[in-house]
Short mmCIF file of C-alpha atoms in Angstrom, two decimals:
data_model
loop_
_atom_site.label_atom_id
_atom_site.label_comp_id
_atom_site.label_asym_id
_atom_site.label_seq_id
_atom_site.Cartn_x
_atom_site.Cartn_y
_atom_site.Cartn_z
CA UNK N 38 47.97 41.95 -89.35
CA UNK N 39 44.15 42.40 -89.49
CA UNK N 40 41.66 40.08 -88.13
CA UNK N 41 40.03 37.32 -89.58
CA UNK N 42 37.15 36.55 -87.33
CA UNK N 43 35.17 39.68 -89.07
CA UNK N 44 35.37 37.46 -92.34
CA UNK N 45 33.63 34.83 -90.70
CA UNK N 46 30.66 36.92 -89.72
CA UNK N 47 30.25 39.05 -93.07
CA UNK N 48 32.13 40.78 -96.14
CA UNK N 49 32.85 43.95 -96.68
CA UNK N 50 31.84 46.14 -99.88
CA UNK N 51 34.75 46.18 -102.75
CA UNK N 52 36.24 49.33 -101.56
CA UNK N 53 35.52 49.63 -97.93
CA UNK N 54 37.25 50.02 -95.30
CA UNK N 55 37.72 47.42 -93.32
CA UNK N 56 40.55 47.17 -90.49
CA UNK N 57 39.95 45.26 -87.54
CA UNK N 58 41.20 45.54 -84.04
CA UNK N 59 40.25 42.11 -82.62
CA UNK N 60 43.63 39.55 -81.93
CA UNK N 61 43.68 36.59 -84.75
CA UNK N 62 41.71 33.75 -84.24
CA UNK N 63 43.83 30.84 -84.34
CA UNK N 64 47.65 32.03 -82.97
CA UNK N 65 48.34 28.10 -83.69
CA UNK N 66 48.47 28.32 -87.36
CA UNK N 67 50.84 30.98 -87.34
CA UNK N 68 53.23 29.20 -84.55
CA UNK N 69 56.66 28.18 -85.86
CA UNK N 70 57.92 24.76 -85.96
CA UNK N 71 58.44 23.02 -82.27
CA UNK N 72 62.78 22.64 -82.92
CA UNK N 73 64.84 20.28 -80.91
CA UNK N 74 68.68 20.93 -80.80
CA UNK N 75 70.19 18.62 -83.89
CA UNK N 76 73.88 19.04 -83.27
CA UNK N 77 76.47 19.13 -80.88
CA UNK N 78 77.96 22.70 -79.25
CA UNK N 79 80.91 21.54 -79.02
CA UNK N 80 80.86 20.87 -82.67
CA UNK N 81 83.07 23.93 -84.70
CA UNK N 82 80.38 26.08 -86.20
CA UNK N 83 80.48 24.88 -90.19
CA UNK N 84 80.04 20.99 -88.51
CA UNK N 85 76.88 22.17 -86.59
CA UNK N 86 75.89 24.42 -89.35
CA UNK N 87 75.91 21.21 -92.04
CA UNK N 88 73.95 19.91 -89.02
CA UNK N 89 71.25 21.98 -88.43
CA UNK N 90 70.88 22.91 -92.40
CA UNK N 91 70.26 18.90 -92.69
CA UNK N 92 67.61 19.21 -90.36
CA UNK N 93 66.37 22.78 -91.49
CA UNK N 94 67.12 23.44 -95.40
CA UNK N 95 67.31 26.76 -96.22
CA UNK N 96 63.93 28.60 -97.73
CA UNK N 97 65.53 31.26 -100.56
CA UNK N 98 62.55 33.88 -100.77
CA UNK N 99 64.29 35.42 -104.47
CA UNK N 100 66.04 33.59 -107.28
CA UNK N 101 66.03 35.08 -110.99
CA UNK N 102 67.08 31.38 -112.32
CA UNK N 103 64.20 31.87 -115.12
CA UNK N 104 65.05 34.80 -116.60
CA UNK N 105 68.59 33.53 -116.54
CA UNK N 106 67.63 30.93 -118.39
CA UNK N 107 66.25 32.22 -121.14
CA UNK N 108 69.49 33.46 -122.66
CA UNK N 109 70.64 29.96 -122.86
CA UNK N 110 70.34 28.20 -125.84
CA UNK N 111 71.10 24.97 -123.72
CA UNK N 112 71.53 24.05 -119.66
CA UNK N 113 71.55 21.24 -117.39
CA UNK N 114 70.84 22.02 -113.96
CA UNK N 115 70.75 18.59 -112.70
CA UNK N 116 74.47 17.72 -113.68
CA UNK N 117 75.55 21.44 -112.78
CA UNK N 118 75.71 24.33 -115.31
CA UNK N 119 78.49 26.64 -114.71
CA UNK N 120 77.23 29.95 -116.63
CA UNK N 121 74.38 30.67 -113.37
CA UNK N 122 74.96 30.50 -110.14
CA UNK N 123 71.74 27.71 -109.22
CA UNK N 124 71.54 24.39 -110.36
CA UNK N 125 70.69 20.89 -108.82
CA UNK N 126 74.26 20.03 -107.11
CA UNK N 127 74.64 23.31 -105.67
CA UNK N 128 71.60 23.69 -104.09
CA UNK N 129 72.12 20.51 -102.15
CA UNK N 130 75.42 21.23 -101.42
CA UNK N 131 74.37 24.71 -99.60
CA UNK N 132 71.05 22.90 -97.76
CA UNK N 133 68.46 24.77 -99.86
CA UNK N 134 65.03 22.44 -99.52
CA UNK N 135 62.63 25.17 -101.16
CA UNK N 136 63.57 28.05 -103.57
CA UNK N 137 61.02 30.76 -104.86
CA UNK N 138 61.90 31.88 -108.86
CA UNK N 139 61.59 35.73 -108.51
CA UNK N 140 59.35 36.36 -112.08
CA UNK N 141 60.26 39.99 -111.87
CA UNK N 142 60.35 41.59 -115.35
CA UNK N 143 63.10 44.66 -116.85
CA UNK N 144 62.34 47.98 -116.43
CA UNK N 145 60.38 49.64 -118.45
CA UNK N 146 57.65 46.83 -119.68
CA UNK N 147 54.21 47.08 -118.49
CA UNK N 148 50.19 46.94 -119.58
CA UNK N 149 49.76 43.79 -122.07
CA UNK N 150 53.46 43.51 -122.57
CA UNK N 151 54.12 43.03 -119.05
CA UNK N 152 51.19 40.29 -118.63
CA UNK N 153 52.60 38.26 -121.60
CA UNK N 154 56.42 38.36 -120.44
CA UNK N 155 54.92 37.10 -117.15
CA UNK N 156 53.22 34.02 -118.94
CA UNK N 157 56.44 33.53 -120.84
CA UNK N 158 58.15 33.32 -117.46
CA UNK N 159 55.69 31.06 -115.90
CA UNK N 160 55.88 28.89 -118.72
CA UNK N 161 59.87 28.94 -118.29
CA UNK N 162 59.75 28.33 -114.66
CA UNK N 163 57.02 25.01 -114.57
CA UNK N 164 59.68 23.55 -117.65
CA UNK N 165 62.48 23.62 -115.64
CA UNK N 166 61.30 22.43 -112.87
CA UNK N 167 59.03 19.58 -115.20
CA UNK N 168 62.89 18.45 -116.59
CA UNK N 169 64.59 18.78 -113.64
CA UNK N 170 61.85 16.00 -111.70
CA UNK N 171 64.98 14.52 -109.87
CA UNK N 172 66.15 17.63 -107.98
CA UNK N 173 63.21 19.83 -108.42
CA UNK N 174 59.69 19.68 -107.33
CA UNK N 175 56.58 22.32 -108.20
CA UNK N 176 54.99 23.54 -104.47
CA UNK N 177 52.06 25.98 -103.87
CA UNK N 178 51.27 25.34 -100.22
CA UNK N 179 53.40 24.76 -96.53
CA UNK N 180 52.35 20.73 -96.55
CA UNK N 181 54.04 20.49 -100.71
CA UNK N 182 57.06 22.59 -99.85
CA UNK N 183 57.56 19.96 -97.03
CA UNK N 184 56.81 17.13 -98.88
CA UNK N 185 59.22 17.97 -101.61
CA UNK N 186 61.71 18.42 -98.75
CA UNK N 187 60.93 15.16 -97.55
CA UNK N 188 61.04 12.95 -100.85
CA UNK N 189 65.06 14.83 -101.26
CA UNK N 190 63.67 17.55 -103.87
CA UNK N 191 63.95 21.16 -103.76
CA UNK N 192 61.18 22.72 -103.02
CA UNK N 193 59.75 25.95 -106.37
CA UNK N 194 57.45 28.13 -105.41
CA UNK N 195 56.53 30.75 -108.49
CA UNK N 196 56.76 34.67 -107.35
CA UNK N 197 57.14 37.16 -106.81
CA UNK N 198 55.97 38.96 -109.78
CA UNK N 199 55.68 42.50 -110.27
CA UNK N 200 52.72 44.13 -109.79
CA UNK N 201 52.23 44.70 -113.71
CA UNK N 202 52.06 41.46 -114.45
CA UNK N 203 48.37 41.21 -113.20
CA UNK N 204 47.74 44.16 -116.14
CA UNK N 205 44.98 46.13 -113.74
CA UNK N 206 42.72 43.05 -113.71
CA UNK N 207 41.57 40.96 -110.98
CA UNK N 208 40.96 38.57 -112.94
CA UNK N 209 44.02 38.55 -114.58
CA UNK N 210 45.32 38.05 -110.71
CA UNK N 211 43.11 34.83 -110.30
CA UNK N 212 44.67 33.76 -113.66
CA UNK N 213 47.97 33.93 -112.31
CA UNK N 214 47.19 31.88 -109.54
CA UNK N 215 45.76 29.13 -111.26
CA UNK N 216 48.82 29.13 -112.75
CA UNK N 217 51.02 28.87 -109.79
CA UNK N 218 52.19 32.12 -108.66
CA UNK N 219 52.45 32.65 -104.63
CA UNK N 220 53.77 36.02 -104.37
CA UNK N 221 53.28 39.35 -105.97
CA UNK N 222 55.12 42.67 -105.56
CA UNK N 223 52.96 45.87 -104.72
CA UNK N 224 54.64 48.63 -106.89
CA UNK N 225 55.37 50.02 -110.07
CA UNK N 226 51.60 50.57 -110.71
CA UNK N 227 48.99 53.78 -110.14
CA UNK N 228 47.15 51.77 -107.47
CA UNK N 229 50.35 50.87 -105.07
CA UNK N 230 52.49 53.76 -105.73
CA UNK N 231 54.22 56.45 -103.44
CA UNK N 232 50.88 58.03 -102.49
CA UNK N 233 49.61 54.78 -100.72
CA UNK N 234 47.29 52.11 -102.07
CA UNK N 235 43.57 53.78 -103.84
CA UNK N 236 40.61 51.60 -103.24
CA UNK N 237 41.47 49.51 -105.93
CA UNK N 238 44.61 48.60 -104.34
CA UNK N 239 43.27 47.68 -101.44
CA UNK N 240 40.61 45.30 -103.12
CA UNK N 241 43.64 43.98 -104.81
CA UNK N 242 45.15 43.14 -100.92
CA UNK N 243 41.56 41.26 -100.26
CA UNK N 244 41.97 39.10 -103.03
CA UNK N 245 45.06 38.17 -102.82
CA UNK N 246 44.32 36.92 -99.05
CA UNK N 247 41.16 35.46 -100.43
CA UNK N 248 43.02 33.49 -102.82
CA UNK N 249 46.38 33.16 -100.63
CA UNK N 250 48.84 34.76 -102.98
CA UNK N 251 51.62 36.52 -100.46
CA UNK N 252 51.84 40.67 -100.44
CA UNK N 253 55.84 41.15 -100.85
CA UNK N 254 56.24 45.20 -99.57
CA UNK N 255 60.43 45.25 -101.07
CA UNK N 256 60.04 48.20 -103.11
CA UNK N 257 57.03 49.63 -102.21
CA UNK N 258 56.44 52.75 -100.50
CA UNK N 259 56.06 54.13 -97.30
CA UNK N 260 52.63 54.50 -97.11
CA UNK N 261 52.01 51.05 -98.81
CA UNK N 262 53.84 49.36 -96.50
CA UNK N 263 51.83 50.99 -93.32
CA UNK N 264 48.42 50.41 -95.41
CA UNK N 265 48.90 46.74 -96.00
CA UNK N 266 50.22 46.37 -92.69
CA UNK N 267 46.97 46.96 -91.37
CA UNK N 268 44.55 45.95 -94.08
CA UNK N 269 46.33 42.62 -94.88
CA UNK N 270 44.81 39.52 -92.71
CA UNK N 271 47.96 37.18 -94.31
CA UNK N 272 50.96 37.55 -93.41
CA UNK N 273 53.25 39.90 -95.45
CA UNK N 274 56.78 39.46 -96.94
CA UNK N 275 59.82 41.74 -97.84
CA UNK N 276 61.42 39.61 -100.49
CA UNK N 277 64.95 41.52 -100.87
CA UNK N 278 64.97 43.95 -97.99
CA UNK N 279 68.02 44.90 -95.45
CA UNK N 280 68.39 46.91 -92.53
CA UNK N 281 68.80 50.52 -94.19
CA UNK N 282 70.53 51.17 -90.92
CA UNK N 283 73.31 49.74 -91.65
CA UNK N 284 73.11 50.24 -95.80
CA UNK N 285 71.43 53.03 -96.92
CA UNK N 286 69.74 51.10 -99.75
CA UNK N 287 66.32 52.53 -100.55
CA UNK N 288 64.44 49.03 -100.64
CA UNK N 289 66.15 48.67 -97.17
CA UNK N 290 63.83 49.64 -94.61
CA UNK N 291 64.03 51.56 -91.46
CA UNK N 292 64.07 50.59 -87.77
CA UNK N 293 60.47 51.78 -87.29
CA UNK N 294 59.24 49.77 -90.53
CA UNK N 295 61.00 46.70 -89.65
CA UNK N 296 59.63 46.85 -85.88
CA UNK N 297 55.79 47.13 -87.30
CA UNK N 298 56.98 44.76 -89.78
CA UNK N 299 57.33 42.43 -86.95
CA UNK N 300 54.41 43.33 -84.82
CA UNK N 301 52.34 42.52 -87.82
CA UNK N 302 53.74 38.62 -88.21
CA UNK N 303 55.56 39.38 -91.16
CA UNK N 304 58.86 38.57 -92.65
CA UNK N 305 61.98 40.61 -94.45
CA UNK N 306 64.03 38.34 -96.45
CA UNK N 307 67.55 39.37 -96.28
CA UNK N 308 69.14 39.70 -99.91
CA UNK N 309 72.75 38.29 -100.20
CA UNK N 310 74.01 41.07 -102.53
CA UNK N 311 76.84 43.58 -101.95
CA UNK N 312 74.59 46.44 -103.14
CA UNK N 313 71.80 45.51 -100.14
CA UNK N 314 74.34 44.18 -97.52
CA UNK N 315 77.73 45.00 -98.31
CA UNK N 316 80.98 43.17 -99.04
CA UNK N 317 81.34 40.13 -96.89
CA UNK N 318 79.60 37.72 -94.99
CA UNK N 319 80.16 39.23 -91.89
CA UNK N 320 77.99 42.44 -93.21
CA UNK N 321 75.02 40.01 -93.80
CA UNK N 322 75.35 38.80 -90.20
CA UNK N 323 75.53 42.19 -89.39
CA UNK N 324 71.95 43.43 -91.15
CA UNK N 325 70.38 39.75 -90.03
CA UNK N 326 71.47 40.67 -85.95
CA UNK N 327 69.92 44.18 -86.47
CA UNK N 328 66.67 42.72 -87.80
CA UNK N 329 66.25 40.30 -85.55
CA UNK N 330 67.09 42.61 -82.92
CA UNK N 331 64.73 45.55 -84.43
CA UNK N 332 61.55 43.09 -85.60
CA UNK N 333 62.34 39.37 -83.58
CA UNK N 334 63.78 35.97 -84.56
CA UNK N 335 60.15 35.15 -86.23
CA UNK N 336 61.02 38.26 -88.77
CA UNK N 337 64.25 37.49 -90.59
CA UNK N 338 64.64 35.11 -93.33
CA UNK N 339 66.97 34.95 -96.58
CA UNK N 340 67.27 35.95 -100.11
CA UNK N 341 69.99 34.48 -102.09
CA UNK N 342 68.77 36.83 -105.01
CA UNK N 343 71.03 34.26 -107.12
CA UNK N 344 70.92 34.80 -110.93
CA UNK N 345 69.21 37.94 -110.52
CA UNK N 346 72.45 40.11 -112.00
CA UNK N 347 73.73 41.15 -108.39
CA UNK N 348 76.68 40.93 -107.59
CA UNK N 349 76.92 38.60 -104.09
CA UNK N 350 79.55 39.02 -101.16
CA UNK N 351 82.86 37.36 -100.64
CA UNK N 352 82.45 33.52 -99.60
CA UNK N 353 78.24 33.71 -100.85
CA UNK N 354 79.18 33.83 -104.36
CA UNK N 355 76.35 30.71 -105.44
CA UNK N 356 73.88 28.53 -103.50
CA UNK N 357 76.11 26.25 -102.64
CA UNK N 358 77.24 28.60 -99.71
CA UNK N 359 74.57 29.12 -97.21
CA UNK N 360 76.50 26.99 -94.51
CA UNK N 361 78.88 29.91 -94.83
CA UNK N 362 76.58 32.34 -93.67
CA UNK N 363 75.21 30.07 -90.46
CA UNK N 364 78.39 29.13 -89.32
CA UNK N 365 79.24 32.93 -88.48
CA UNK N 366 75.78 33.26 -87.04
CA UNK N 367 77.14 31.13 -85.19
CA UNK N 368 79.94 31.77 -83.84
CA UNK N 369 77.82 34.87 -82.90
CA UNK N 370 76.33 33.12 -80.60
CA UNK N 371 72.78 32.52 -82.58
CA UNK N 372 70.86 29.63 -81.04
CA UNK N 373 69.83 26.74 -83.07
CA UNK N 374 66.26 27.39 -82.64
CA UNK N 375 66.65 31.06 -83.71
CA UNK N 376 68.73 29.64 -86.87
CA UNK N 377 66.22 27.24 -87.99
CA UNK N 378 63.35 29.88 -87.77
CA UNK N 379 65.88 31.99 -90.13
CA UNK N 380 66.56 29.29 -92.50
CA UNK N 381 63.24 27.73 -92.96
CA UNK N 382 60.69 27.65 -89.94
CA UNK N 383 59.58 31.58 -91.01
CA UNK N 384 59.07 31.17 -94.50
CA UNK N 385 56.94 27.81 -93.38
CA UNK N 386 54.51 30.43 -91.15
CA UNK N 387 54.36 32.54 -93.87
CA UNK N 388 52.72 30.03 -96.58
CA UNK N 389 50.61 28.52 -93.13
CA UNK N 390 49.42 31.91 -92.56
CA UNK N 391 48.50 32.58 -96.05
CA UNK N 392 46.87 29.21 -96.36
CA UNK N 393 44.82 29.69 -93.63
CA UNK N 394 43.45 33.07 -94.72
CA UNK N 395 42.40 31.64 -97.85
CA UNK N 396 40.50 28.82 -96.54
CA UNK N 397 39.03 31.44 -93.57
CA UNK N 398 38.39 34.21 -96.43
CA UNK N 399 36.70 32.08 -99.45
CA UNK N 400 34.27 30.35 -97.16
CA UNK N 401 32.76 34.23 -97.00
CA UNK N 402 33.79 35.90 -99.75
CA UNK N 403 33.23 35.54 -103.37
CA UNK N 404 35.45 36.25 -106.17
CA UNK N 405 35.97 40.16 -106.60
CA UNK N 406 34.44 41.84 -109.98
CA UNK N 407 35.14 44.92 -109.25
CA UNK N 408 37.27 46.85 -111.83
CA UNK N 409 39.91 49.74 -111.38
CA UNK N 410 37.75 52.25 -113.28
CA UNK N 411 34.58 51.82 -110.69
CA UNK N 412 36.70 52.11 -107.73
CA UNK N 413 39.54 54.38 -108.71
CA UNK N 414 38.01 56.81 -111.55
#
């Protein structure tokens, strides 16, 4: 991840380059959690995984519950509704204290037609969660998602969108933010595509650290992933990515891109689909030990990808079943401290980190106007 402390001395042109070499400034705001042990060892592992869930809800970086939605003529998630896989009762039954509502659109929609099903989605998304006040609370930032954790509501966070969505405009991007949405996809357009990010891509990375909107890489290309990596100053996400070691999925990514995934501060969200990760649960254990192995314990973090049409492995079939998952982690032998970083402590330095950059970045920089037609032809 790139340096801050040249933002605090000056800004750089739209369209310059501008990677730094210098170590970040404040190593504090991107520390996880302090973690003291919650349950007993001797415990069997789905009594110590109920345990340390309590303590450490589970962060779900994709759900498609509001596109789900909208082929529902009537729900009602905080009583339970049986035709998706997320509601209210669920969600507290499988420890999940913060959720983000994946705003992804179908193939094949883009320019003004993608910006407007994105609105439509927003719009979806802040309803729900305006209904469902008992079980469901609205959260931007690290100190809300908390909060809603701590007043017994789950935790929405709006993103990722697709990179359409912000229609070539970054003011259209600003828009979006007002609005809510914390995370944004980088392909599917000219300016993040397999060549790389063009200059307006890259101003498009600057202002989403400027305004602390999260870069998610799932999907993106090779030399995307390597550019961001080292123009981003905010931590980066994968929002649905495995180990393509073990699953030869091409939004999996390699050994080499998960270990510079790491080395930047980032984080690849494991998806919970038998597509991604195979059959069972034990194949998701298997693709979250090879990440934390490849990229570290602070690089690993999960993806129910719940209502998003996939179909899930054996014994992770809804949201109620993330205990599931941590008691075979542990009977691996995962620590609690490494389990609570997985479960929520990551995602936490994530939004910190991207918090931070904001506040570091707009005290420097103004508002971008450049357009994709003076920096890209």
């Amino acid at each position: 991840m790139a340096d801050l402390q040249d933002d605090l001395r000056t800004t750089a042109a739209a369209g310059e380059s501008d990677d730094l070499a210098e170590p970040y400034p404040d190593e504090a705001a991107m520390a996880a959690e302090p973690y003291e042990p919650v349950s007993d060892p001797d415990d069997a592992p789905m009594t110590r995984a109920h345990a340390i869930l309590a303590a450490h809800p589970v962060a779900d970086g994709y759900n498609g519950l509001p596109w789900a939605l909208k082929r529902l003529s009537y729900y009602d998630l905080e009583e339970g509704e049986s035709t998706v896989d997320t509601d209210v009762p669920r969600l507290r039954r499988g420890h999940v204290g913060a959720l983000f509502w994946s705003l992804h659109l179908p193939e094949g929609l883009d320019g003004d037609r993608a910006v407007g099903a994105t609105l439509e989605q927003l719009d979806v998304a802040k309803t729900v969660a305006r209904t469902c006040d008992e079980g469901l609370r609205p959260a931007c930032t690290a100190g809300q998602v908390a909060d809603a954790r701590n007043c017994g509501r789950v935790a929405v966070l709006l993103g990722p969108a697709g990179a359409p969505a912000v229609g070539d405009s970054l003011g259209i991007l600003r828009q979006l933010h007002f609005l809510g949405l914390r995370v944004l996809t980088l392909s599917g357009v000219s300016w993040a595509s397999d060549a790389g990010l063009t200059r307006f891509g890259e101003e498009v990375v600057r202002e989403m650290n400027r305004l602390g909107v999260i870069v998610d890489l799932s999907g993106a290309s090779v030399p995307t992933v390597r550019r961001v990596l080292s123009l981003s100053r905010a931590p980066v996400l994968c929002s649905r990515s495995a180990a393509r070691a073990l699953r030869p999925h091409p939004v999996n990514l390699p050994d080499d891109l998960l270990a510079e995934l790491g080395a930047a501060k980032g984080l690849c969200l494991v998806p919970l689909t038998a597509e991604q990760t195979g059959p069972t649960v034990r194949d998701v254990a298997d693709h979250l030990d090879r990440i934390r192995a490849v990229a570290g314990a602070q690089c690993v973090g999960l993806s129910g990808t719940y209502d998003s049409g996939s179909a899930h492995p054996q014994e992770l079939g809804d949201t109620s079943c993330y205990p599931r998952l941590i008691a075979e982690l542990l009977r691996r032998g995962w620590d609690e401290a490494d389990v609570a970083l997985l479960t929520w402590g990551n995602v936490q330095r994530v939004l910190r980190g991207a918090d931070f950059t904001a506040r570091a970045a707009q005290q420097r920089r103004a508002p971008s106007a450049a357009t994709i037609s003076e920096l890209d032809g």
